[in-house]
Amino acid sequence: MLDLQTGENLARGLYPGAATSDERNLAIGSLDCTHRLYPSDTELIRYGRSDYFAFIMEKGWAFSHRSLKSGSRQVTSIYVAGDLIGFSRGSRAERHPADASVCTVGAARVAEVEPDLLKRTLANQPTLAQAILQNEARVSAILQERLICLGRRSARSRIGHFYLELSVRVSNADIGFTNRFACPLSQYVVSDALGLSAEHLNRVLRQLRLARLLQVRNGHVEILDRHRLGELSDFDPGYLSLK
Amino acid sequence: MLDLQTGENLARGLYPGAATSDERNLAIGSLDCTHRLYPSDTELIRYGRSDYFAFIMEKGWAFSHRSLKSGSRQVTSIYVAGDLIGFSRGSRAERHPADASVCTVGAARVAEVEPDLLKRTLANQPTLAQAILQNEARVSAILQERLICLGRRSARSRIGHFYLELSVRVSNADIGFTNRFACPLSQYVVSDALGLSAEHLNRVLRQLRLARLLQVRNGHVEILDRHRLGELSDFDPGYLSLK
DNA sequence: CGTCCAGTTGACACCAATCAATAGAGGTGG
DNA sequence: CCACCTCTATTGATTGGTGTCAACTGGACG
């Protein structure tokens, strides 16, 4: 059973729209899953394999990525507590291979869901299916926003945009956006997420620090001037809405 | 009612996994929709508005895009016959604004679905919900693949990849991939999809033409050497699977 | 106290953007 | 039917943002 005590962060991922915890209980309760703790750098899903589970990030960080023949790597998603991983699997063919690898950053607690069970539950519980579809829509919106960054925005904008997005996603929507948060992502991961070289990311981070806009240091992100940084990055958090 | 006579292309979008047309009938039949013909350059959806319909592309082409303050534009998706547009809306809040504009290229025939109806049908028909979720998963995979292109691949690779993907998507899976197809997308649209300047796209297209790999001319695409082009672009069509 | 890895900084090269100009292709009206 | 206009495609010259290569620092950890 899912531990409903894990609170809002978990519920957020599955039932963003649910008004009452009863509603959440209804469908969450029928999803059998196993809680696990994984150490840093654990590969939760490997690209190309079809025998992976679906996960709910309960605590910690992870990212999905693909490595190319050229040796370079593209990070395609960042996962924080409350995010769902691989749930669209519940609608696809048994043998459909994973389209990216997923890897933890720092120790992580996850809830694993067996794909067969997920599929069967989905077929019986329209509420769950709809919630997962809604989540998928938000994930697509995030992906699209990153695409826009990589296609048409400068390194400065991308970087500002990236950390602003993270600040919203790690915040509890009820208490507003946090301007300071822990973030274990190395510059290598971030640069591969933004399609930049680690060196250039580093350089531009320095610029942003000197401009008193953003400070990334010691695994902590501090947004020094949210307004100006948002302006500079053309950041509009609308696409992150959970509804 | 949806016109079931429109054949495989329509069914593909909604029921990739359905073995029999009876299965398709079952849920398609309950989706009331209006057929419409739109001229070229019609805006089907406008970014930021929340009063848009869901569409099934029955014939023709369209693309979704966002224009930035800087004046540049990023094309985020290309739609061909059989594709679904805006169906994830069926799971989101009434007021959720469109996260991109959608525009036709050439005359297009579409089936419009009223969002309210879509939402209600989704809640009652798990089969439909699952099919739409499956479609959404494929769309995400395509988006992710483009993200990888923009982040880590050269202009040559991106361009080859783009046209190879299109060739698969416009093909009927049953009869294999076509090496020649009509494509009304201008170089401006393609360059904005790939995060390149139109001039550079043009230059690289010439290189690919001279290398006898790919020819794009007069609204027709011809893949001259699928194997070498695939090699060059690091293209693996697995992510385009409908299952 | 050496090793390793993330982070930092500098010099240089290069891919692709920008600016500028022209050529075609398709449509429209006189 | 031609002149004209607009949009798309094409090519050249130049610039610049970002990648690459290389070296060094500093903290974590055994």
Coordinates of N, CA and C in Angstrom, one line a residue, chain A residues 105-232:
Chain A
V105 N 20.0 11.0 -7.9 CA 21.0 11.9 -7.5 C 20.9 12.0 -6.0
G106 N 21.9 11.5 -5.3 CA 21.7 11.4 -3.8 C 20.8 10.2 -3.5
A107 N 20.7 9.9 -2.2 CA 19.8 8.8 -1.8 C 18.4 9.2 -2.1
A108 N 17.5 8.2 -2.4 CA 16.2 8.5 -2.8 C 15.2 7.5 -2.2
R109 N 14.1 7.9 -1.8 CA 13.0 7.0 -1.5 C 11.9 7.0 -2.5
V110 N 11.6 5.8 -3.0 CA 10.6 5.7 -4.1 C 9.5 4.7 -3.7
A111 N 8.4 4.8 -4.4 CA 7.4 3.8 -4.3 C 7.3 3.1 -5.7
E112 N 7.5 1.8 -5.7 CA 7.6 1.1 -7.0 C 6.2 0.5 -7.3
V113 N 5.7 0.6 -8.5 CA 4.5 0.1 -8.9 C 4.7 -0.9 -10.0
E114 N 4.1 -2.1 -9.8 CA 4.3 -3.1 -10.8 C 3.5 -2.8 -12.1
P115 N 4.1 -2.9 -13.3 CA 3.5 -2.4 -14.5 C 2.1 -3.1 -14.8
D116 N 2.1 -4.4 -14.6 CA 0.9 -5.2 -14.8 C -0.2 -4.6 -14.0
L117 N 0.0 -4.5 -12.7 CA -1.0 -4.0 -11.8 C -1.4 -2.6 -12.2
L118 N -0.5 -1.8 -12.6 CA -0.8 -0.4 -13.0 C -1.8 -0.5 -14.2
K119 N -1.5 -1.3 -15.1 CA -2.3 -1.4 -16.3 C -3.7 -1.8 -16.0
R120 N -3.8 -2.8 -15.1 CA -5.1 -3.3 -14.8 C -5.9 -2.3 -14.0
T121 N -5.2 -1.6 -13.1 CA -5.9 -0.6 -12.3 C -6.4 0.5 -13.2
L122 N -5.6 0.9 -14.1 CA -5.9 2.0 -15.0 C -7.2 1.6 -15.8
A123 N -7.3 0.4 -16.2 CA -8.5 0.0 -17.0 C -9.8 0.0 -16.2
N124 N -9.6 -0.1 -14.8 CA -10.8 -0.1 -14.0 C -11.2 1.2 -13.3
Q125 N -10.2 2.1 -13.3 CA -10.4 3.3 -12.5 C -10.2 4.5 -13.3
P126 N -11.2 5.0 -14.0 CA -11.1 6.2 -14.8 C -10.5 7.3 -14.1
T127 N -10.8 7.5 -12.8 CA -10.3 8.6 -12.0 C -8.8 8.6 -12.0
L128 N -8.2 7.4 -11.8 CA -6.8 7.2 -11.8 C -6.2 7.5 -13.2
A129 N -6.9 7.0 -14.2 CA -6.4 7.2 -15.6 C -6.4 8.7 -15.9
Q130 N -7.4 9.4 -15.5 CA -7.5 10.8 -15.8 C -6.4 11.6 -15.0
A131 N -6.2 11.2 -13.8 CA -5.1 11.9 -13.0 C -3.8 11.7 -13.6
I132 N -3.5 10.5 -14.1 CA -2.2 10.2 -14.7 C -2.1 10.9 -16.1
L133 N -3.2 11.0 -16.8 CA -3.2 11.8 -18.0 C -2.9 13.2 -17.7
Q134 N -3.5 13.7 -16.7 CA -3.3 15.1 -16.3 C -1.8 15.4 -16.0
N135 N -1.3 14.4 -15.2 CA 0.2 14.5 -14.9 C 1.0 14.5 -16.1
E136 N 0.6 13.6 -17.1 CA 1.4 13.5 -18.3 C 1.3 14.8 -19.1
A137 N 0.2 15.5 -19.0 CA 0.1 16.7 -19.7 C 1.0 17.8 -19.2
R138 N 1.1 17.8 -17.9 CA 2.0 18.8 -17.2 C 3.5 18.4 -17.6
V139 N 3.8 17.2 -17.6 CA 5.2 16.7 -18.0 C 5.5 17.2 -19.4
S140 N 4.5 17.0 -20.3 CA 4.7 17.4 -21.7 C 4.9 18.9 -21.8
A141 N 4.2 19.7 -21.0 CA 4.3 21.1 -21.0 C 5.7 21.5 -20.5
I142 N 6.2 20.8 -19.5 CA 7.6 21.1 -19.0 C 8.6 20.8 -20.1
L143 N 8.4 19.6 -20.8 CA 9.3 19.2 -21.8 C 9.3 20.2 -23.0
Q144 N 8.1 20.7 -23.3 CA 8.0 21.7 -24.4 C 8.7 23.0 -24.0
E145 N 8.6 23.4 -22.8 CA 9.2 24.6 -22.3 C 10.7 24.5 -22.4
R146 N 11.2 23.3 -22.1 CA 12.7 23.1 -22.2 C 13.1 23.1 -23.7
L147 N 12.3 22.5 -24.5 CA 12.5 22.5 -25.9 C 12.7 24.0 -26.4
I148 N 11.8 24.8 -26.0 CA 11.9 26.2 -26.4 C 13.2 26.8 -25.9
C149 N 13.6 26.5 -24.7 CA 14.8 27.0 -24.2 C 16.0 26.6 -25.0
L150 N 16.1 25.3 -25.4 CA 17.2 24.8 -26.1 C 17.2 25.3 -27.5
G151 N 16.0 25.5 -28.1 CA 15.9 26.0 -29.5 C 16.2 27.4 -29.7
R152 N 15.7 28.3 -28.8 CA 15.7 29.7 -29.1 C 16.1 30.6 -28.0
R153 N 16.6 30.1 -26.9 CA 17.1 31.0 -25.8 C 18.6 30.9 -25.6
S154 N 19.2 32.0 -25.2 CA 20.6 32.0 -24.9 C 20.9 31.2 -23.7
A155 N 22.2 31.0 -23.5 CA 22.6 30.2 -22.3 C 22.1 30.9 -21.0
R156 N 22.3 32.2 -20.9 CA 21.8 33.0 -19.7 C 20.3 32.7 -19.5
S157 N 19.5 32.8 -20.5 CA 18.1 32.6 -20.3 C 17.8 31.2 -19.9
R158 N 18.4 30.2 -20.5 CA 18.2 28.8 -20.2 C 18.5 28.5 -18.8
I159 N 19.6 29.0 -18.3 CA 20.0 28.8 -16.9 C 19.1 29.4 -15.9
G160 N 18.7 30.7 -16.2 CA 17.8 31.3 -15.3 C 16.5 30.6 -15.3
H161 N 16.0 30.2 -16.4 CA 14.7 29.5 -16.6 C 14.8 28.2 -15.8
F162 N 15.9 27.5 -16.0 CA 16.0 26.2 -15.3 C 15.8 26.3 -13.8
Y163 N 16.6 27.2 -13.2 CA 16.5 27.3 -11.8 C 15.2 27.9 -11.3
L164 N 14.6 28.8 -12.1 CA 13.3 29.3 -11.7 C 12.3 28.2 -11.7
E165 N 12.3 27.4 -12.7 CA 11.4 26.3 -12.8 C 11.6 25.3 -11.6
L166 N 12.8 25.0 -11.3 CA 13.1 24.1 -10.2 C 12.5 24.7 -8.9
S167 N 12.7 26.0 -8.7 CA 12.3 26.7 -7.5 C 10.8 26.6 -7.3
V168 N 10.1 26.6 -8.4 CA 8.6 26.4 -8.4 C 8.3 25.0 -8.1
R169 N 9.0 24.1 -8.7 CA 8.6 22.7 -8.6 C 8.9 22.1 -7.2
V170 N 9.9 22.6 -6.5 CA 10.2 22.1 -5.2 C 9.4 22.9 -4.1
S171 N 8.8 23.9 -4.5 CA 8.0 24.7 -3.6 C 6.6 24.0 -3.3
N172 N 6.1 24.3 -2.1 CA 4.7 23.8 -1.9 C 3.8 25.0 -2.4
A173 N 3.0 24.6 -3.3 CA 2.2 25.7 -4.0 C 1.4 26.5 -3.0
D174 N 1.1 25.9 -1.8 CA 0.3 26.6 -0.8 C 1.0 27.8 -0.2
I175 N 2.3 27.6 0.0 CA 3.0 28.7 0.7 C 3.9 29.5 -0.1
G176 N 3.6 29.5 -1.4 CA 4.4 30.4 -2.4 C 5.7 29.8 -2.8
F177 N 6.5 30.5 -3.6 CA 7.7 30.0 -4.1 C 8.8 30.3 -3.1
T178 N 9.7 29.3 -3.0 CA 10.9 29.5 -2.2 C 12.0 30.0 -3.0
N179 N 12.8 30.9 -2.3 CA 13.9 31.5 -3.0 C 15.3 30.8 -2.7
R180 N 15.2 29.9 -1.8 CA 16.4 29.2 -1.5 C 16.1 27.7 -1.2
F181 N 16.8 26.8 -1.9 CA 16.5 25.4 -1.7 C 17.7 24.6 -2.0
A182 N 17.8 23.4 -1.4 CA 18.8 22.4 -1.6 C 18.7 21.8 -3.0
C183 N 19.7 21.6 -3.7 CA 19.7 21.0 -5.0 C 21.0 20.3 -5.3
P184 N 20.9 19.0 -5.3 CA 22.1 18.1 -5.4 C 22.6 17.9 -6.8
L185 N 22.0 18.6 -7.8 CA 22.4 18.4 -9.2 C 23.8 19.0 -9.4
S186 N 24.7 18.3 -10.0 CA 26.0 18.8 -10.3 C 25.9 19.6 -11.6
Q187 N 26.9 20.4 -11.8 CA 27.0 21.3 -13.0 C 27.0 20.4 -14.3
Y188 N 27.5 19.2 -14.1 CA 27.5 18.3 -15.3 C 26.1 17.9 -15.7
V189 N 25.3 17.6 -14.7 CA 23.9 17.2 -15.0 C 23.2 18.4 -15.5
V190 N 23.3 19.6 -14.9 CA 22.6 20.7 -15.4 C 23.0 21.1 -16.8
S191 N 24.3 21.1 -17.0 CA 24.8 21.5 -18.4 C 24.2 20.5 -19.4
D192 N 24.2 19.2 -19.1 CA 23.6 18.2 -20.0 C 22.1 18.4 -20.2
A193 N 21.4 19.0 -19.2 CA 20.0 19.2 -19.3 C 19.8 20.4 -20.2
L194 N 20.7 21.4 -20.2 CA 20.5 22.6 -20.9 C 21.2 22.6 -22.3
G195 N 21.9 21.5 -22.6 CA 22.6 21.5 -23.9 C 23.7 22.4 -24.0
L196 N 24.4 22.6 -22.8 CA 25.6 23.5 -22.7 C 26.8 22.7 -22.3
S197 N 28.0 23.2 -22.5 CA 29.1 22.6 -21.9 C 29.2 23.0 -20.4
A198 N 29.8 22.1 -19.6 CA 29.9 22.4 -18.2 C 30.7 23.7 -17.9
E199 N 31.7 23.9 -18.8 CA 32.5 25.1 -18.6 C 31.7 26.3 -18.8
H200 N 31.0 26.3 -19.9 CA 30.2 27.5 -20.2 C 29.1 27.7 -19.1
L201 N 28.5 26.7 -18.7 CA 27.5 26.8 -17.6 C 28.2 27.5 -16.4
N202 N 29.3 27.0 -16.1 CA 30.0 27.6 -15.0 C 30.3 29.1 -15.1
R203 N 30.8 29.4 -16.3 CA 31.1 30.8 -16.6 C 29.8 31.7 -16.5
V204 N 28.7 31.3 -17.0 CA 27.5 32.1 -17.0 C 26.9 32.1 -15.6
L205 N 27.1 31.1 -14.8 CA 26.7 31.1 -13.5 C 27.4 32.2 -12.7
R206 N 28.7 32.3 -13.0 CA 29.5 33.4 -12.4 C 28.9 34.7 -12.7
Q207 N 28.6 35.0 -14.0 CA 28.0 36.2 -14.4 C 26.8 36.5 -13.6
L208 N 25.9 35.5 -13.5 CA 24.6 35.7 -12.8 C 24.9 36.0 -11.3
R209 N 25.9 35.4 -10.8 CA 26.2 35.6 -9.4 C 26.7 37.0 -9.2
L210 N 27.6 37.5 -10.1 CA 28.1 38.8 -10.0 C 27.0 39.9 -10.2
A211 N 26.1 39.5 -11.1 CA 24.9 40.4 -11.3 C 23.9 40.4 -10.2
R212 N 24.2 39.6 -9.2 CA 23.3 39.4 -8.0 C 21.9 39.0 -8.4
L213 N 21.9 38.0 -9.3 CA 20.6 37.5 -9.8 C 20.4 36.1 -9.2
L214 N 21.4 35.3 -9.2 CA 21.3 33.9 -8.8 C 22.6 33.3 -8.3
Q215 N 22.5 32.5 -7.2 CA 23.7 32.0 -6.6 C 23.5 30.5 -6.5
V216 N 24.4 29.7 -7.1 CA 24.4 28.3 -7.0 C 25.7 27.8 -6.3
R217 N 25.6 27.2 -5.1 CA 26.8 27.0 -4.4 C 26.6 25.9 -3.3
N218 N 27.5 25.0 -3.2 CA 27.4 24.0 -2.1 C 26.1 23.2 -2.1
G219 N 25.6 22.9 -3.3 CA 24.3 22.2 -3.3 C 23.1 23.0 -2.9
H220 N 23.3 24.3 -2.9 CA 22.1 25.1 -2.6 C 21.9 26.2 -3.7
V221 N 20.7 26.4 -4.0 CA 20.4 27.4 -5.0 C 19.7 28.6 -4.3
E222 N 20.1 29.8 -4.6 CA 19.5 30.9 -4.1 C 19.1 31.9 -5.2
I223 N 17.9 32.2 -5.2 CA 17.4 33.2 -6.3 C 17.4 34.5 -5.6
L224 N 18.4 35.4 -6.1 CA 18.6 36.6 -5.4 C 17.6 37.7 -5.9
D225 N 17.2 37.6 -7.1 CA 16.3 38.6 -7.7 C 15.4 38.0 -8.6
R226 N 14.3 37.4 -8.0 CA 13.4 36.6 -8.8 C 12.8 37.4 -10.0
H227 N 12.5 38.7 -9.7 CA 11.8 39.5 -10.8 C 12.7 39.7 -12.0
R228 N 13.9 40.2 -11.7 CA 14.8 40.5 -12.8 C 15.3 39.2 -13.5
L229 N 15.5 38.1 -12.7 CA 15.9 36.9 -13.4 C 14.7 36.3 -14.3
G230 N 13.5 36.5 -13.8 CA 12.4 36.0 -14.6 C 12.3 36.8 -15.9
E231 N 12.5 38.1 -15.8 CA 12.5 39.0 -16.9 C 13.5 38.5 -17.9
L232 N 14.7 38.4 -17.4 CA 15.8 38.0 -18.3 C 15.6 36.6 -19.0

